[in-house]
PDB file of C-alpha atoms and ligand atoms in Angstrom:
ATOM      1  CA  MET A 703     -10.653  -2.610  -1.821  1.00 94.00           C
ATOM      2  CA  LYS A 704     -10.463  -1.141   1.696  1.00 97.00           C
ATOM      3  CA  LEU A 705      -6.967  -0.012   2.503  1.00 97.00           C
ATOM      4  CA  LEU A 706      -5.230   1.590   5.410  1.00 97.00           C
ATOM      5  CA  VAL A 707      -1.914   3.366   4.842  1.00 97.00           C
ATOM      6  CA  MET A 708       0.245   3.931   7.899  1.00 97.00           C
ATOM      7  CA  GLY A 709       3.778   4.924   8.807  1.00 96.00           C
ATOM      8  CA  PRO A 710       5.590   7.679  10.706  1.00 95.00           C
ATOM      9  CA  PRO A 711       4.852  11.304   9.846  1.00 94.00           C
ATOM     10  CA  GLY A 712       6.641  12.143   6.608  1.00 94.00           C
ATOM     11  CA  ALA A 713       6.868   8.494   5.495  1.00 96.00           C
ATOM     12  CA  GLY A 714       5.076   9.269   2.240  1.00 96.00           C
ATOM     13  CA  LYS A 715       1.534   8.179   3.154  1.00 95.00           C
ATOM     14  CA  GLY A 716      -0.119  11.170   1.491  1.00 93.00           C
ATOM     15  CA  SER A 717       2.112  11.023  -1.610  1.00 95.00           C
ATOM     16  CA  GLN A 718       1.467   7.324  -2.208  1.00 97.00           C
ATOM     17  CA  SER A 719      -2.232   7.696  -1.361  1.00 96.00           C
ATOM     18  CA  GLN A 720      -2.655  10.363  -4.052  1.00 93.00           C
ATOM     19  CA  LYS A 721      -1.586   7.776  -6.670  1.00 96.00           C
ATOM     20  CA  LEU A 722      -3.420   4.831  -5.132  1.00 97.00           C
ATOM     21  CA  ILE A 723      -6.801   6.573  -5.008  1.00 96.00           C
ATOM     22  CA  ALA A 724      -6.512   7.489  -8.675  1.00 96.00           C
ATOM     23  CA  ASP A 725      -5.346   4.092  -9.934  1.00 96.00           C
ATOM     24  CA  TYR A 726      -7.568   1.900  -7.734  1.00 95.00           C
ATOM     25  CA  GLU A 727     -10.569   4.298  -7.642  1.00 95.00           C
ATOM     26  CA  LEU A 728     -10.638   4.594  -3.858  1.00 97.00           C
ATOM     27  CA  THR A 729     -12.272   7.264  -1.711  1.00 97.00           C
ATOM     28  CA  HIS A 730      -9.469   9.102   0.099  1.00 96.00           C
ATOM     29  CA  ILE A 731     -10.073   9.582   3.816  1.00 97.00           C
ATOM     30  CA  SER A 732      -7.218  11.553   5.372  1.00 95.00           C
ATOM     31  CA  THR A 733      -7.988  12.668   8.922  1.00 96.00           C
ATOM     32  CA  GLY A 734      -5.238  15.320   8.850  1.00 93.00           C
ATOM     33  CA  GLU A 735      -6.691  16.808   5.650  1.00 92.00           C
ATOM     34  CA  MET A 736     -10.229  16.657   7.076  1.00 95.00           C
ATOM     35  CA  PHE A 737      -9.122  18.579  10.172  1.00 96.00           C
ATOM     36  CA  ARG A 738      -7.316  21.224   8.087  1.00 92.00           C
ATOM     37  CA  ARG A 739     -10.359  21.687   5.799  1.00 92.00           C
ATOM     38  CA  SER A 740     -12.694  21.922   8.781  1.00 95.00           C
ATOM     39  CA  TYR A 741     -10.463  24.623  10.309  1.00 94.00           C
ATOM     40  CA  GLU A 742     -10.463  26.567   7.023  1.00 92.00           C
ATOM     41  CA  ARG A 743     -14.272  26.425   6.973  1.00 94.00           C
ATOM     42  CA  GLY A 744     -14.218  28.005  10.448  1.00 96.00           C
ATOM     43  CA  GLU A 745     -15.921  25.007  12.093  1.00 95.00           C
ATOM     44  CA  GLU A 746     -15.710  24.413  15.850  1.00 94.00           C
ATOM     45  CA  ILE A 747     -14.285  20.899  15.412  1.00 93.00           C
ATOM     46  CA  GLY A 748     -11.537  22.235  13.124  1.00 94.00           C
ATOM     47  CA  LYS A 749     -10.595  24.940  15.615  1.00 95.00           C
ATOM     48  CA  LYS A 750     -10.406  22.389  18.439  1.00 94.00           C
ATOM     49  CA  ALA A 751      -8.320  20.009  16.311  1.00 95.00           C
ATOM     50  CA  MET A 752      -5.900  22.702  15.110  1.00 93.00           C
ATOM     51  CA  ALA A 753      -4.924  23.509  18.709  1.00 92.00           C
ATOM     52  CA  TYR A 754      -3.574  19.939  19.040  1.00 93.00           C
ATOM     53  CA  ILE A 755      -2.164  19.803  15.509  1.00 93.00           C
ATOM     54  CA  ASN A 756      -0.056  22.966  15.637  1.00 89.00           C
ATOM     55  CA  GLU A 757       1.717  21.674  18.757  1.00 86.00           C
ATOM     56  CA  GLY A 758       2.434  18.366  17.038  1.00 88.00           C
ATOM     57  CA  ASN A 759       0.053  16.485  19.363  1.00 93.00           C
ATOM     58  CA  LEU A 760      -2.586  13.965  18.376  1.00 96.00           C
ATOM     59  CA  VAL A 761      -6.171  15.140  18.231  1.00 97.00           C
ATOM     60  CA  ASP A 762      -8.390  13.613  20.917  1.00 95.00           C
ATOM     61  CA  ASP A 763      -9.541  10.043  20.077  1.00 97.00           C
ATOM     62  CA  ASP A 764     -13.247  10.810  20.512  1.00 95.00           C
ATOM     63  CA  ILE A 765     -13.162  13.778  18.115  1.00 95.00           C
ATOM     64  CA  THR A 766     -11.162  11.784  15.567  1.00 97.00           C
ATOM     65  CA  ASN A 767     -13.312   8.641  15.740  1.00 97.00           C
ATOM     66  CA  GLU A 768     -16.448  10.698  15.312  1.00 95.00           C
ATOM     67  CA  ILE A 769     -15.339  12.416  12.095  1.00 95.00           C
ATOM     68  CA  VAL A 770     -14.217   9.082  10.647  1.00 97.00           C
ATOM     69  CA  ARG A 771     -17.490   7.389  11.593  1.00 96.00           C
ATOM     70  CA  LYS A 772     -19.457  10.148   9.808  1.00 95.00           C
ATOM     71  CA  ARG A 773     -17.194   9.973   6.770  1.00 96.00           C
ATOM     72  CA  LEU A 774     -17.394   6.181   6.435  1.00 96.00           C
ATOM     73  CA  LEU A 775     -21.178   6.352   6.415  1.00 94.00           C
ATOM     74  CA  LYS A 776     -21.224   8.510   3.269  1.00 95.00           C
ATOM     75  CA  PRO A 777     -22.214   6.555   0.122  1.00 94.00           C
ATOM     76  CA  ASP A 778     -18.869   7.089  -1.648  1.00 94.00           C
ATOM     77  CA  ALA A 779     -17.079   5.142   1.115  1.00 93.00           C
ATOM     78  CA  ALA A 780     -19.386   2.138   1.017  1.00 89.00           C
ATOM     79  CA  ARG A 781     -17.374   0.037  -1.449  1.00 89.00           C
ATOM     80  CA  CYS A 782     -13.786   1.255  -1.635  1.00 95.00           C
ATOM     81  CA  PHE A 783     -11.754   3.565   0.543  1.00 97.00           C
ATOM     82  CA  LEU A 784      -8.229   4.390   1.602  1.00 98.00           C
ATOM     83  CA  LEU A 785      -7.677   5.557   5.173  1.00 98.00           C
ATOM     84  CA  ASP A 786      -4.574   7.753   5.382  1.00 96.00           C
ATOM     85  CA  GLY A 787      -3.287   8.674   8.863  1.00 94.00           C
ATOM     86  CA  TYR A 788      -6.074   6.906  10.746  1.00 97.00           C
ATOM     87  CA  PRO A 789      -5.971   5.053  13.097  1.00 98.00           C
ATOM     88  CA  ARG A 790      -3.042   6.524  15.022  1.00 97.00           C
ATOM     89  CA  THR A 791      -3.716   4.925  18.429  1.00 97.00           C
ATOM     90  CA  VAL A 792      -4.786   1.449  19.530  1.00 97.00           C
ATOM     91  CA  THR A 793      -8.029   2.982  20.856  1.00 98.00           C
ATOM     92  CA  GLN A 794      -8.733   4.335  17.348  1.00 98.00           C
ATOM     93  CA  ALA A 795      -7.879   0.946  15.772  1.00 97.00           C
ATOM     94  CA  GLU A 796     -10.393  -0.723  18.090  1.00 97.00           C
ATOM     95  CA  ALA A 797     -13.010   1.928  17.304  1.00 98.00           C
ATOM     96  CA  LEU A 798     -12.421   1.384  13.567  1.00 98.00           C
ATOM     97  CA  ASP A 799     -12.931  -2.360  14.010  1.00 97.00           C
ATOM     98  CA  ASP A 800     -16.264  -1.668  15.705  1.00 97.00           C
ATOM     99  CA  MET A 801     -17.340   0.766  12.958  1.00 96.00           C
ATOM    100  CA  LEU A 802     -16.477  -1.737  10.216  1.00 96.00           C
ATOM    101  CA  LYS A 803     -18.234  -4.553  12.043  1.00 95.00           C
ATOM    102  CA  GLU A 804     -21.375  -2.398  12.311  1.00 94.00           C
ATOM    103  CA  MET A 805     -21.155  -1.825   8.556  1.00 92.00           C
ATOM    104  CA  SER A 806     -20.550  -5.550   7.909  1.00 92.00           C
ATOM    105  CA  SER A 807     -17.250  -4.556   6.365  1.00 93.00           C
ATOM    106  CA  SER A 808     -13.543  -5.261   6.897  1.00 95.00           C
ATOM    107  CA  LEU A 809     -10.097  -4.070   5.800  1.00 96.00           C
ATOM    108  CA  THR A 810      -8.399  -5.663   2.792  1.00 96.00           C
ATOM    109  CA  ALA A 811      -4.838  -4.770   3.850  1.00 97.00           C
ATOM    110  CA  VAL A 812      -2.735  -2.395   5.944  1.00 98.00           C
ATOM    111  CA  ILE A 813       0.239  -0.859   4.171  1.00 98.00           C
ATOM    112  CA  ASN A 814       2.970   0.195   6.576  1.00 98.00           C
ATOM    113  CA  ILE A 815       5.563   2.508   4.983  1.00 98.00           C
ATOM    114  CA  VAL A 816       8.880   2.073   6.787  1.00 97.00           C
ATOM    115  CA  VAL A 817      11.324   5.023   6.886  1.00 96.00           C
ATOM    116  CA  ASP A 818      14.277   5.878   9.184  1.00 93.00           C
ATOM    117  CA  LYS A 819      14.159   8.937  11.440  1.00 88.00           C
ATOM    118  CA  ASP A 820      16.904  10.992   9.727  1.00 86.00           C
ATOM    119  CA  ILE A 821      15.143  10.749   6.373  1.00 93.00           C
ATOM    120  CA  ILE A 822      11.814  11.738   7.942  1.00 93.00           C
ATOM    121  CA  LEU A 823      13.180  15.020   9.314  1.00 91.00           C
ATOM    122  CA  GLU A 824      14.513  16.069   5.905  1.00 92.00           C
ATOM    123  CA  ARG A 825      11.224  15.154   4.227  1.00 95.00           C
ATOM    124  CA  MET A 826       8.998  16.981   6.665  1.00 93.00           C
ATOM    125  CA  VAL A 827      10.924  20.197   6.947  1.00 92.00           C
ATOM    126  CA  GLY A 828      11.003  20.463   3.125  1.00 95.00           C
ATOM    127  CA  ARG A 829       7.314  19.596   2.633  1.00 96.00           C
ATOM    128  CA  ARG A 830       5.085  22.175   0.954  1.00 96.00           C
ATOM    129  CA  VAL A 831       1.324  21.770   0.582  1.00 94.00           C
ATOM    130  CA  CYS A 832      -1.207  23.408  -1.726  1.00 95.00           C
ATOM    131  CA  LYS A 833      -3.637  25.631   0.171  1.00 92.00           C
ATOM    132  CA  SER A 834      -6.404  24.921  -2.346  1.00 92.00           C
ATOM    133  CA  CYS A 835      -6.245  21.218  -3.218  1.00 90.00           C
ATOM    134  CA  GLY A 836      -3.912  19.773  -0.540  1.00 89.00           C
ATOM    135  CA  HIS A 837      -1.454  18.319  -3.086  1.00 91.00           C
ATOM    136  CA  THR A 838       1.990  17.709  -1.542  1.00 94.00           C
ATOM    137  CA  TYR A 839       5.428  18.780  -2.815  1.00 96.00           C
ATOM    138  CA  HIS A 840       8.980  18.840  -1.497  1.00 97.00           C
ATOM    139  CA  LYS A 841      11.443  21.711  -1.904  1.00 95.00           C
ATOM    140  CA  THR A 842      14.150  19.330  -3.132  1.00 96.00           C
ATOM    141  CA  PHE A 843      12.632  15.899  -3.827  1.00 96.00           C
ATOM    142  CA  LYS A 844       9.465  16.996  -5.627  1.00 96.00           C
ATOM    143  CA  PRO A 845       9.559  20.681  -6.496  1.00 97.00           C
ATOM    144  CA  PRO A 846       6.637  22.237  -8.366  1.00 98.00           C
ATOM    145  CA  LYS A 847       7.260  23.488 -11.932  1.00 98.00           C
ATOM    146  CA  VAL A 848       6.893  27.103 -10.735  1.00 97.00           C
ATOM    147  CA  GLU A 849       8.141  27.863  -7.221  1.00 96.00           C
ATOM    148  CA  GLY A 850       5.316  28.356  -4.712  1.00 97.00           C
ATOM    149  CA  VAL A 851       2.581  27.385  -7.206  1.00 98.00           C
ATOM    150  CA  CYS A 852       0.665  24.081  -7.348  1.00 98.00           C
ATOM    151  CA  ASP A 853       1.114  22.143 -10.634  1.00 97.00           C
ATOM    152  CA  GLN A 854      -2.365  20.626 -10.248  1.00 94.00           C
ATOM    153  CA  CYS A 855      -4.569  23.661  -9.620  1.00 97.00           C
ATOM    154  CA  GLY A 856      -2.412  26.824  -9.560  1.00 97.00           C
ATOM    155  CA  GLY A 857      -3.014  27.255  -5.802  1.00 97.00           C
ATOM    156  CA  THR A 858      -0.464  28.731  -3.399  1.00 97.00           C
ATOM    157  CA  LEU A 859       1.975  26.409  -1.625  1.00 97.00           C
ATOM    158  CA  TYR A 860       2.689  26.831   2.089  1.00 96.00           C
ATOM    159  CA  GLN A 861       4.616  25.183   4.904  1.00 95.00           C
ATOM    160  CA  ARG A 862       2.420  23.587   7.572  1.00 92.00           C
ATOM    161  CA  VAL A 863       2.959  24.993  11.079  1.00 90.00           C
ATOM    162  CA  ASP A 864       3.364  21.421  12.351  1.00 91.00           C
ATOM    163  CA  ASP A 865       6.209  20.799   9.850  1.00 93.00           C
ATOM    164  CA  GLN A 866       8.537  23.108  11.773  1.00 91.00           C
ATOM    165  CA  LEU A 867      11.360  21.341  13.572  1.00 89.00           C
ATOM    166  CA  GLU A 868      10.030  21.525  17.164  1.00 88.00           C
ATOM    167  CA  SER A 869       6.636  20.192  16.201  1.00 89.00           C
ATOM    168  CA  VAL A 870       8.158  17.482  13.998  1.00 91.00           C
ATOM    169  CA  ARG A 871      10.279  16.243  16.933  1.00 90.00           C
ATOM    170  CA  ASN A 872       7.169  16.012  19.111  1.00 92.00           C
ATOM    171  CA  ARG A 873       5.232  14.175  16.399  1.00 93.00           C
ATOM    172  CA  LEU A 874       8.006  11.609  16.050  1.00 94.00           C
ATOM    173  CA  LYS A 875       8.007  10.963  19.807  1.00 94.00           C
ATOM    174  CA  ILE A 876       4.255  10.526  19.785  1.00 96.00           C
ATOM    175  CA  TYR A 877       4.496   8.197  16.801  1.00 96.00           C
ATOM    176  CA  GLU A 878       6.897   5.928  18.735  1.00 95.00           C
ATOM    177  CA  THR A 879       4.726   5.693  21.857  1.00 97.00           C
ATOM    178  CA  LYS A 880       1.160   5.895  20.576  1.00 97.00           C
ATOM    179  CA  THR A 881       1.070   4.869  16.900  1.00 97.00           C
ATOM    180  CA  LYS A 882       3.778   2.210  16.562  1.00 96.00           C
ATOM    181  CA  PRO A 883       1.877  -0.318  18.733  1.00 96.00           C
ATOM    182  CA  ILE A 884      -0.750  -0.482  15.977  1.00 97.00           C
ATOM    183  CA  ILE A 885       1.784  -2.292  13.771  1.00 97.00           C
ATOM    184  CA  ASP A 886       1.539  -5.351  16.036  1.00 96.00           C
ATOM    185  CA  TYR A 887      -2.231  -4.937  16.249  1.00 96.00           C
ATOM    186  CA  TYR A 888      -2.575  -5.419  12.486  1.00 97.00           C
ATOM    187  CA  LYS A 889       0.259  -7.941  12.223  1.00 97.00           C
ATOM    188  CA  GLY A 890      -1.665 -10.132  14.647  1.00 96.00           C
ATOM    189  CA  ARG A 891      -4.687  -9.933  12.363  1.00 95.00           C
ATOM    190  CA  GLY A 892      -2.661 -10.981   9.291  1.00 96.00           C
ATOM    191  CA  LEU A 893      -3.278  -7.661   7.490  1.00 97.00           C
ATOM    192  CA  LEU A 894       0.127  -5.985   7.657  1.00 97.00           C
ATOM    193  CA  ILE A 895       2.240  -5.341   4.547  1.00 97.00           C
ATOM    194  CA  ASN A 896       5.581  -3.628   5.214  1.00 98.00           C
ATOM    195  CA  ILE A 897       6.881  -1.427   2.375  1.00 98.00           C
ATOM    196  CA  ASN A 898      10.370   0.081   2.211  1.00 98.00           C
ATOM    197  CA  GLY A 899       9.690   3.835   1.984  1.00 98.00           C
ATOM    198  CA  MET A 900      13.382   4.758   1.611  1.00 97.00           C
ATOM    199  CA  GLN A 901      13.340   4.604  -2.175  1.00 97.00           C
ATOM    200  CA  SER A 902      12.155   6.880  -4.960  1.00 97.00           C
ATOM    201  CA  PHE A 903       8.430   7.756  -5.123  1.00 97.00           C
ATOM    202  CA  GLU A 904       8.075   5.415  -8.121  1.00 98.00           C
ATOM    203  CA  ALA A 905       9.915   2.465  -6.533  1.00 98.00           C
ATOM    204  CA  VAL A 906       7.801   2.698  -3.354  1.00 98.00           C
ATOM    205  CA  TYR A 907       4.653   2.770  -5.469  1.00 98.00           C
ATOM    206  CA  LYS A 908       5.764  -0.250  -7.521  1.00 98.00           C
ATOM    207  CA  ASP A 909       6.320  -2.246  -4.316  1.00 98.00           C
ATOM    208  CA  ILE A 910       2.863  -1.314  -3.067  1.00 98.00           C
ATOM    209  CA  GLN A 911       1.270  -2.334  -6.369  1.00 97.00           C
ATOM    210  CA  LYS A 912       3.128  -5.649  -6.250  1.00 97.00           C
ATOM    211  CA  ALA A 913       1.911  -6.293  -2.709  1.00 97.00           C
ATOM    212  CA  LEU A 914      -1.686  -5.505  -3.664  1.00 96.00           C
ATOM    213  CA  ARG A 915      -1.707  -7.783  -6.686  1.00 94.00           C
ATOM    214  CA  GLY A 916      -4.529 -10.305  -6.425  1.00 86.00           C
ATOM    215  CA  LEU A 917      -6.280  -8.456  -3.582  1.00 88.00           C
ATOM    216  CA  ARG A 918      -9.742  -6.978  -4.097  1.00 80.00           C
TER     217      ARG A 918
HETATM  218  P1  ADP B1302       3.000  11.689   5.146  1.00 65.46           P
HETATM  219  O1  ADP B1302       1.651  11.794   4.494  1.00 65.46           O
HETATM  220  O2  ADP B1302       3.355  10.276   5.505  1.00 65.46           O
HETATM  221  O3  ADP B1302       3.191  12.617   6.307  1.00 65.46           O
HETATM  222  P2  ADP B1302       4.004  12.903   2.657  1.00 65.46           P
HETATM  223  O4  ADP B1302       3.485  12.011   1.590  1.00 65.46           O
HETATM  224  O5  ADP B1302       3.346  14.213   2.848  1.00 65.46           O
HETATM  225  O6  ADP B1302       4.087  12.095   4.071  1.00 65.46           O
HETATM  226  O7  ADP B1302       5.568  13.097   2.390  1.00 65.46           O
HETATM  227  C1  ADP B1302       6.355  13.935   3.233  1.00 65.46           C
HETATM  228  C2  ADP B1302       7.322  14.733   2.374  1.00 65.46           C
HETATM  229  O8  ADP B1302       8.298  13.843   1.838  1.00 65.46           O
HETATM  230  C3  ADP B1302       6.663  15.433   1.187  1.00 65.46           C
HETATM  231  O9  ADP B1302       7.283  16.692   0.990  1.00 65.46           O
HETATM  232  C4  ADP B1302       6.926  14.494  -0.004  1.00 65.46           C
HETATM  233  O10 ADP B1302       7.014  15.206  -1.223  1.00 65.46           O
HETATM  234  C5  ADP B1302       8.273  13.854   0.389  1.00 65.46           C
HETATM  235  N1  ADP B1302       8.375  12.444   0.002  1.00 65.46           N
HETATM  236  C6  ADP B1302       7.427  11.483   0.132  1.00 65.46           C
HETATM  237  N2  ADP B1302       7.854  10.302  -0.350  1.00 65.46           N
HETATM  238  C7  ADP B1302       9.113  10.514  -0.813  1.00 65.46           C
HETATM  239  C8  ADP B1302      10.104   9.694  -1.456  1.00 65.46           C
HETATM  240  N3  ADP B1302       9.884   8.396  -1.698  1.00 65.46           N
HETATM  241  N4  ADP B1302      11.282  10.271  -1.776  1.00 65.46           N
HETATM  242  C9  ADP B1302      11.524  11.568  -1.521  1.00 65.46           C
HETATM  243  N5  ADP B1302      10.641  12.410  -0.934  1.00 65.46           N
HETATM  244  C10 ADP B1302       9.457  11.882  -0.576  1.00 65.46           C
HETATM  245  P1  AMP B1303      -1.297  14.373   8.726  1.00 65.46           P
HETATM  246  O1  AMP B1303      -1.920  15.288   7.721  1.00 65.46           O
HETATM  247  O2  AMP B1303      -1.732  12.937   8.571  1.00 65.46           O
HETATM  248  O3  AMP B1303       0.200  14.538   8.822  1.00 65.46           O
HETATM  249  O4  AMP B1303      -1.893  14.822  10.155  1.00 65.46           O
HETATM  250  C1  AMP B1303      -1.620  16.096  10.678  1.00 65.46           C
HETATM  251  C2  AMP B1303      -1.980  16.153  12.145  1.00 65.46           C
HETATM  252  O5  AMP B1303      -3.397  15.946  12.302  1.00 65.46           O
HETATM  253  C3  AMP B1303      -1.344  15.098  13.048  1.00 65.46           C
HETATM  254  O6  AMP B1303      -0.035  15.419  13.457  1.00 65.46           O
HETATM  255  C4  AMP B1303      -2.320  15.087  14.220  1.00 65.46           C
HETATM  256  O7  AMP B1303      -2.143  16.218  15.049  1.00 65.46           O
HETATM  257  C5  AMP B1303      -3.663  15.263  13.509  1.00 65.46           C
HETATM  258  N1  AMP B1303      -4.221  13.936  13.165  1.00 65.46           N
HETATM  259  C6  AMP B1303      -4.385  13.414  11.918  1.00 65.46           C
HETATM  260  N2  AMP B1303      -4.921  12.187  11.990  1.00 65.46           N
HETATM  261  C7  AMP B1303      -5.081  11.913  13.303  1.00 65.46           C
HETATM  262  C8  AMP B1303      -5.537  10.785  14.038  1.00 65.46           C
HETATM  263  N3  AMP B1303      -5.943   9.661  13.417  1.00 65.46           N
HETATM  264  N4  AMP B1303      -5.574  10.867  15.392  1.00 65.46           N
HETATM  265  C9  AMP B1303      -5.177  11.977  16.025  1.00 65.46           C
HETATM  266  N5  AMP B1303      -4.701  13.056  15.416  1.00 65.46           N
HETATM  267  C10 AMP B1303      -4.641  13.033  14.063  1.00 65.46           C
END
């Protein structure tokens, strides 16, 4: 299965992807996570990307397409993958189509998690992420067992710089103008599955599973 999970920032893409990759044995490709890891490793590409990210802007299309192209060519992405947070512009969606064509591959489905703006703000400002493994929590909706400590690996939890209010507002604006048009792009190709993201984690996941039933 080759899935793409999209939706506004804070919709729950990462949270649902964490379950999907485990249950469906998919290789997780999250561009945001790849940029953060690259920055932590002190790489040039990560430093360049982080300058955009901290301001709540999108990373340049060429940089983003290039890291995805390299990632998709690795053997573990040959059969099954889940793209989380990519593409985020129509230019990226077109580039992805070209990459998949070159690999004689295609997407199985595009899951679009739909969430209203007021809910998004609350989710993003309360988000906490593990520095070591990237697992995501929420101060209120999904607190860790021990405050500030990751349940999965014992790593330290932190608040992303781009989850502060100013940056979140900018990201939402950019989502409306640059990312939302992709919904029609995939709708026109018959791939789009809309999922109501304004429910509990478990209810959202159940709806996704239902929608994926019968797909391979
Ligand atoms: P995205 O990857 O789309 O930016 P995340 O999966 O990181 O979003 O979720 C954003 C925040 O909202 C996280 O703190 C997460 O724990 C919380 N969250 C995600 N889905 C739900 C949900 N269905 N109900 C309540 N909180 C949620
Ligand atoms: P995420 O972890 O998906 O919330 O992404 C965090 C940030 O990384 C985004 O706000 C962007 O600045 C950057 N980013 C992630 N994916 C992309 C993408 N496909 N195109 C451009 N920028 C991206």
